[in-house]
């Protein structure tokens, strides 16, 4: 079973073919792979292994991989392991009328799904923090935050990519998505794995995993932050911001989310995770670090 720890050697998603795009920097190799959406047979195979129906847009061959070959340490973000962290018991399933509509729509897609559809978290909410390979040091709890001052420097971007792992429109009642962004600078890198869910008139949910690597020292920091709030609360806050801070005043510095709330309508803002991230309260967080030699 995939966990937020070591990788199960018997589970191989994505496939070994299609090497992807890579950059090597000061002993670290960074690789991203972006391939088309899975076809019917691979979807059926993944469905059978997971034991749950998969999202409607499943990029099972996509991945982001950061490794330090000399120490044996590596972390990767892939679709299968992320979905394997979804609750399969139904205990955390969102209890709304749309869930039955969604489940019905899935049963018509692939014959194998009919045999395994059962209660589970149909929002595909995952607390996935990446998959560690079997060798190399492990993360330990830490109080050392990611050094934002270093990330704010105007360093050149040597490598950047954004990789979508899965997406689902929840029977046209919102969106749930897991994606990864990575940028590599001369002295460090930052990876952001973001799960975002918007279930219209019900809930917003955001779960971010950030991995920071300082190349010269081999220091790696992993930060996990989970946020969520009721849909109506965020809609009202967005509406108040739009009314209180009309376009053209001087309050940008005080309210950084004001720009999106005034230049676009509230509904557009609520479709953008970057616009609402600062409005959502934190419900869980953790910090870990390690050092590779």
Short mmCIF file of C-alpha atoms in Angstrom, two decimals:
data_model
loop_
_atom_site.label_atom_id
_atom_site.label_comp_id
_atom_site.label_asym_id
_atom_site.label_seq_id
_atom_site.Cartn_x
_atom_site.Cartn_y
_atom_site.Cartn_z
CA UNK A 1 0.00 0.00 0.00
CA UNK A 2 1.24 3.48 -0.81
CA UNK A 3 1.78 5.79 2.11
CA UNK A 4 3.34 9.15 2.76
CA UNK A 5 6.52 7.22 3.48
CA UNK A 6 8.33 4.59 1.43
CA UNK A 7 7.29 3.39 -1.99
CA UNK A 8 5.80 -0.05 -2.45
CA UNK A 9 8.12 -1.77 -4.97
CA UNK A 10 5.18 -3.77 -6.34
CA UNK A 11 3.30 -0.63 -7.37
CA UNK A 12 4.53 1.04 -10.54
CA UNK A 13 2.66 4.12 -11.67
CA UNK A 14 3.67 5.82 -13.91
CA UNK A 15 5.24 3.38 -16.33
CA UNK A 16 8.99 3.28 -16.95
CA UNK A 17 8.75 4.49 -20.56
CA UNK A 18 8.79 8.18 -21.52
CA UNK A 19 11.62 9.62 -19.47
CA UNK A 20 10.25 13.17 -19.29
CA UNK A 21 12.16 16.44 -18.87
CA UNK A 22 15.11 16.64 -16.50
CA UNK A 23 17.67 18.99 -15.07
CA UNK A 24 20.69 18.15 -12.90
CA UNK A 25 21.83 20.76 -10.41
CA UNK A 26 24.58 20.38 -7.81
CA UNK A 27 24.02 16.68 -7.24
CA UNK A 28 20.22 16.73 -7.52
CA UNK A 29 18.25 15.41 -10.49
CA UNK A 30 14.79 16.86 -11.10
CA UNK A 31 12.44 15.16 -13.58
CA UNK A 32 8.89 15.93 -14.66
CA UNK A 33 6.75 13.78 -16.89
CA UNK A 34 3.54 14.90 -18.63
CA UNK A 35 1.65 12.45 -20.81
CA UNK A 36 -1.93 12.26 -22.16
CA UNK A 37 -4.91 11.20 -20.09
CA UNK A 38 -5.10 7.44 -19.51
CA UNK A 39 -7.10 5.25 -21.89
CA UNK A 40 -9.72 2.68 -20.93
CA UNK A 41 -7.51 -0.34 -20.19
CA UNK A 42 -5.00 1.48 -17.93
CA UNK A 43 -7.93 3.14 -16.16
CA UNK A 44 -9.52 -0.26 -15.50
CA UNK A 45 -6.20 -1.60 -14.19
CA UNK A 46 -5.71 1.36 -11.86
CA UNK A 47 -9.33 1.14 -10.71
CA UNK A 48 -8.88 -2.53 -9.81
CA UNK A 49 -5.67 -1.83 -7.87
CA UNK A 50 -7.12 1.14 -5.99
CA UNK A 51 -10.49 -0.44 -5.26
CA UNK A 52 -12.32 2.81 -6.04
CA UNK A 53 -13.50 4.54 -9.21
CA UNK A 54 -10.90 6.99 -10.51
CA UNK A 55 -11.43 10.69 -11.34
CA UNK A 56 -12.81 11.53 -14.77
CA UNK A 57 -9.50 13.08 -15.88
CA UNK A 58 -6.74 10.77 -14.75
CA UNK A 59 -3.13 11.39 -15.76
CA UNK A 60 -1.70 8.16 -14.44
CA UNK A 61 1.63 8.45 -16.23
CA UNK A 62 2.42 11.95 -14.93
CA UNK A 63 4.93 12.51 -12.14
CA UNK A 64 7.44 14.83 -10.53
CA UNK A 65 10.65 13.33 -9.20
CA UNK A 66 13.46 14.87 -7.12
CA UNK A 67 16.43 12.69 -6.29
CA UNK A 68 19.92 12.86 -4.85
CA UNK A 69 21.62 9.83 -6.41
CA UNK A 70 24.78 9.83 -4.28
CA UNK A 71 22.81 9.48 -1.03
CA UNK A 72 20.01 7.32 -2.41
CA UNK A 73 17.37 9.83 -1.33
CA UNK A 74 14.43 10.59 -3.63
CA UNK A 75 10.87 11.81 -3.46
CA UNK A 76 8.28 11.58 -6.20
CA UNK A 77 4.69 12.70 -6.67
CA UNK A 78 2.53 10.37 -8.76
CA UNK A 79 -1.15 9.81 -9.38
CA UNK A 80 -1.57 6.28 -8.06
CA UNK A 81 -0.02 6.89 -4.66
CA UNK A 82 -1.96 10.14 -4.28
CA UNK A 83 -5.27 8.38 -4.95
CA UNK A 84 -4.29 5.54 -2.66
CA UNK A 85 -4.42 8.07 0.21
CA UNK A 86 -8.11 8.79 -0.49
CA UNK A 87 -10.43 7.46 2.22
CA UNK A 88 -11.94 4.19 0.99
CA UNK A 89 -14.17 3.55 3.99
CA UNK A 90 -16.74 6.25 3.27
CA UNK A 91 -16.25 7.72 6.76
CA UNK A 92 -15.09 11.08 5.38
CA UNK A 93 -17.38 11.10 2.33
CA UNK A 94 -19.19 14.39 1.82
CA UNK A 95 -22.81 13.64 2.63
CA UNK A 96 -24.63 15.66 -0.02
CA UNK A 97 -27.18 14.76 -2.65
CA UNK A 98 -24.67 15.15 -5.47
CA UNK A 99 -22.64 12.14 -4.33
CA UNK A 100 -25.24 9.67 -5.65
CA UNK A 101 -25.42 11.54 -8.95
CA UNK A 102 -21.62 11.39 -9.23
CA UNK A 103 -21.46 7.69 -8.42
CA UNK A 104 -24.14 6.89 -10.99
CA UNK A 105 -22.20 8.75 -13.68
CA UNK A 106 -19.11 6.66 -12.92
CA UNK A 107 -20.87 3.31 -13.24
CA UNK A 108 -21.59 3.92 -16.91
CA UNK A 109 -18.00 4.58 -17.93
CA UNK A 110 -16.17 1.28 -17.51
CA UNK A 111 -17.60 -2.15 -16.89
CA UNK A 112 -15.07 -3.06 -14.19
CA UNK A 113 -16.16 -0.10 -12.08
CA UNK A 114 -19.62 -1.62 -11.64
CA UNK A 115 -18.09 -4.40 -9.58
CA UNK A 116 -16.25 -2.19 -7.09
CA UNK A 117 -18.25 1.01 -6.61
CA UNK A 118 -18.69 1.45 -2.87
CA UNK A 119 -18.82 4.34 -0.41
CA UNK A 120 -15.61 6.37 -0.44
CA UNK A 121 -14.53 9.99 -0.41
CA UNK A 122 -15.88 10.98 -3.81
CA UNK A 123 -14.13 14.38 -3.55
CA UNK A 124 -10.80 12.50 -3.90
CA UNK A 125 -9.39 14.49 -0.99
CA UNK A 126 -5.85 13.33 -0.30
CA UNK A 127 -3.25 14.21 2.32
CA UNK A 128 -0.52 12.94 -0.01
CA UNK A 129 2.91 14.36 0.81
CA UNK A 130 4.91 12.51 -1.80
CA UNK A 131 6.44 9.04 -2.00
CA UNK A 132 9.92 8.36 -0.67
CA UNK A 133 12.04 5.75 -2.41
CA UNK A 134 13.31 2.80 -0.41
CA UNK A 135 16.82 4.18 0.21
CA UNK A 136 18.18 7.36 1.73
CA UNK A 137 17.41 9.34 4.89
CA UNK A 138 13.89 9.86 6.25
CA UNK A 139 12.11 13.03 7.27
CA UNK A 140 11.97 13.98 10.95
CA UNK A 141 9.66 16.45 12.66
CA UNK A 142 11.07 19.96 12.70
CA UNK A 143 10.29 23.54 13.64
CA UNK A 144 12.45 25.04 10.88
CA UNK A 145 10.23 26.77 8.31
CA UNK A 146 10.90 27.16 4.61
CA UNK A 147 13.12 30.28 4.24
CA UNK A 148 10.81 32.57 2.31
CA UNK A 149 13.44 35.32 2.15
CA UNK A 150 15.60 33.12 -0.06
CA UNK A 151 12.67 32.35 -2.35
CA UNK A 152 11.88 36.04 -2.74
CA UNK A 153 15.26 36.75 -4.28
CA UNK A 154 15.18 37.62 -8.01
CA UNK A 155 17.12 34.49 -8.93
CA UNK A 156 16.87 33.17 -12.48
CA UNK A 157 14.52 30.23 -13.05
CA UNK A 158 16.53 27.41 -14.61
CA UNK A 159 13.63 24.97 -14.82
CA UNK A 160 9.88 25.25 -14.32
CA UNK A 161 7.00 22.87 -14.91
CA UNK A 162 3.42 22.25 -13.84
CA UNK A 163 2.02 18.72 -13.83
CA UNK A 164 -1.63 17.75 -13.32
CA UNK A 165 -2.15 14.35 -11.69
CA UNK A 166 -5.94 14.18 -11.68
CA UNK A 167 -9.06 16.32 -12.00
CA UNK A 168 -12.80 15.79 -11.62
CA UNK A 169 -15.74 18.18 -12.04
CA UNK A 170 -17.85 16.32 -9.47
CA UNK A 171 -20.85 15.87 -11.78
CA UNK A 172 -20.70 19.58 -12.73
CA UNK A 173 -21.02 20.60 -9.08
CA UNK A 174 -17.51 21.92 -8.55
CA UNK A 175 -13.96 20.76 -9.10
CA UNK A 176 -11.37 18.60 -7.40
CA UNK A 177 -7.79 18.63 -8.64
CA UNK A 178 -4.28 17.57 -7.66
CA UNK A 179 -1.34 19.22 -9.40
CA UNK A 180 2.36 19.90 -8.87
CA UNK A 181 4.48 22.92 -9.68
CA UNK A 182 8.25 22.98 -9.45
CA UNK A 183 10.80 25.72 -10.02
CA UNK A 184 14.55 25.28 -9.91
CA UNK A 185 16.87 28.21 -9.22
CA UNK A 186 20.70 28.12 -9.26
CA UNK A 187 20.98 27.39 -5.51
CA UNK A 188 17.66 25.84 -4.51
CA UNK A 189 14.28 24.47 -5.62
CA UNK A 190 10.69 24.64 -4.47
CA UNK A 191 8.01 22.08 -5.27
CA UNK A 192 4.33 22.69 -4.53
CA UNK A 193 1.85 19.83 -4.64
CA UNK A 194 -1.65 21.29 -4.29
CA UNK A 195 -4.96 19.53 -3.79
CA UNK A 196 -7.89 21.89 -4.37
CA UNK A 197 -11.58 21.10 -4.02
CA UNK A 198 -14.60 23.33 -4.51
CA UNK A 199 -17.97 21.70 -3.98
CA UNK A 200 -20.50 24.35 -4.93
CA UNK A 201 -22.63 25.58 -2.03
CA UNK A 202 -20.90 23.15 0.35
CA UNK A 203 -17.16 23.42 0.95
CA UNK A 204 -13.71 24.64 -0.10
CA UNK A 205 -10.68 22.48 0.69
CA UNK A 206 -6.99 23.14 0.06
CA UNK A 207 -4.06 20.86 0.94
CA UNK A 208 -0.56 22.04 0.09
CA UNK A 209 2.70 20.12 0.34
CA UNK A 210 5.84 22.16 -0.25
CA UNK A 211 9.29 20.63 -0.63
CA UNK A 212 12.24 23.00 -0.38
CA UNK A 213 15.80 21.92 -1.22
CA UNK A 214 18.96 23.95 -0.58
CA UNK A 215 21.50 22.41 -2.94
CA UNK A 216 24.73 23.50 -1.23
CA UNK A 217 23.87 22.13 2.21
CA UNK A 218 21.60 19.24 1.17
CA UNK A 219 18.88 20.50 3.50
CA UNK A 220 15.34 19.42 2.57
CA UNK A 221 12.25 20.87 4.24
CA UNK A 222 8.75 19.48 3.73
CA UNK A 223 5.77 21.57 4.81
CA UNK A 224 2.17 20.38 4.79
CA UNK A 225 -0.77 22.76 5.29
CA UNK A 226 -4.44 21.81 5.10
CA UNK A 227 -7.17 24.47 4.92
CA UNK A 228 -10.93 24.39 4.48
CA UNK A 229 -14.05 26.46 4.98
CA UNK A 230 -17.75 26.37 4.18
CA UNK A 231 -18.68 27.65 0.75
CA UNK A 232 -21.11 30.30 2.00
CA UNK A 233 -18.50 31.77 4.36
CA UNK A 234 -15.98 32.31 1.56
CA UNK A 235 -18.64 33.66 -0.79
CA UNK A 236 -19.70 36.23 1.81
CA UNK A 237 -16.12 37.24 2.63
CA UNK A 238 -15.37 37.70 -1.07
CA UNK A 239 -18.49 39.80 -1.52
CA UNK A 240 -17.60 42.00 1.46
CA UNK A 241 -14.07 42.55 0.18
CA UNK A 242 -15.40 43.56 -3.21
CA UNK A 243 -17.83 46.05 -1.68
CA UNK A 244 -15.44 47.44 0.95
CA UNK A 245 -12.49 48.02 -1.35
CA UNK A 246 -13.62 49.49 -4.67
CA UNK A 247 -11.26 49.43 -7.60
CA UNK A 248 -8.75 52.27 -7.61
CA UNK A 249 -8.18 52.84 -3.89
CA UNK A 250 -4.89 52.41 -2.02
CA UNK A 251 -5.58 49.32 0.07
CA UNK A 252 -3.68 46.73 -1.99
CA UNK A 253 -0.89 46.45 0.56
CA UNK A 254 -3.36 45.80 3.39
CA UNK A 255 -5.52 43.32 1.47
CA UNK A 256 -3.40 41.31 -1.00
CA UNK A 257 -6.43 39.31 -2.19
CA UNK A 258 -8.29 42.52 -3.04
CA UNK A 259 -7.09 42.59 -6.65
CA UNK A 260 -8.81 39.35 -7.62
CA UNK A 261 -11.94 40.28 -5.69
CA UNK A 262 -12.38 43.62 -7.43
CA UNK A 263 -11.17 43.12 -10.97
CA UNK A 264 -13.15 39.93 -11.47
CA UNK A 265 -16.53 38.88 -10.22
CA UNK A 266 -16.80 36.90 -7.00
CA UNK A 267 -17.67 33.65 -8.77
CA UNK A 268 -14.52 33.87 -10.90
CA UNK A 269 -12.44 34.41 -7.79
CA UNK A 270 -13.95 31.37 -6.13
CA UNK A 271 -12.84 29.19 -9.02
CA UNK A 272 -9.20 30.19 -8.49
CA UNK A 273 -7.38 28.48 -5.59
CA UNK A 274 -4.73 31.20 -5.55
CA UNK A 275 -7.40 33.83 -4.93
CA UNK A 276 -9.03 32.12 -1.97
CA UNK A 277 -6.01 30.45 -0.35
CA UNK A 278 -5.50 33.31 2.12
CA UNK A 279 -9.20 33.28 3.05
CA UNK A 280 -9.24 29.67 4.22
CA UNK A 281 -8.39 28.85 7.85
CA UNK A 282 -5.71 26.26 8.62
CA UNK A 283 -7.03 22.96 9.99
CA UNK A 284 -3.80 20.92 9.96
CA UNK A 285 -0.09 21.50 9.35
CA UNK A 286 3.30 19.87 9.81
CA UNK A 287 7.00 20.59 9.25
CA UNK A 288 9.71 18.00 8.57
CA UNK A 289 13.31 18.12 7.45
CA UNK A 290 16.29 16.00 6.55
CA UNK A 291 19.82 16.44 5.17
CA UNK A 292 21.41 14.48 2.36
CA UNK A 293 25.17 14.09 1.99
#
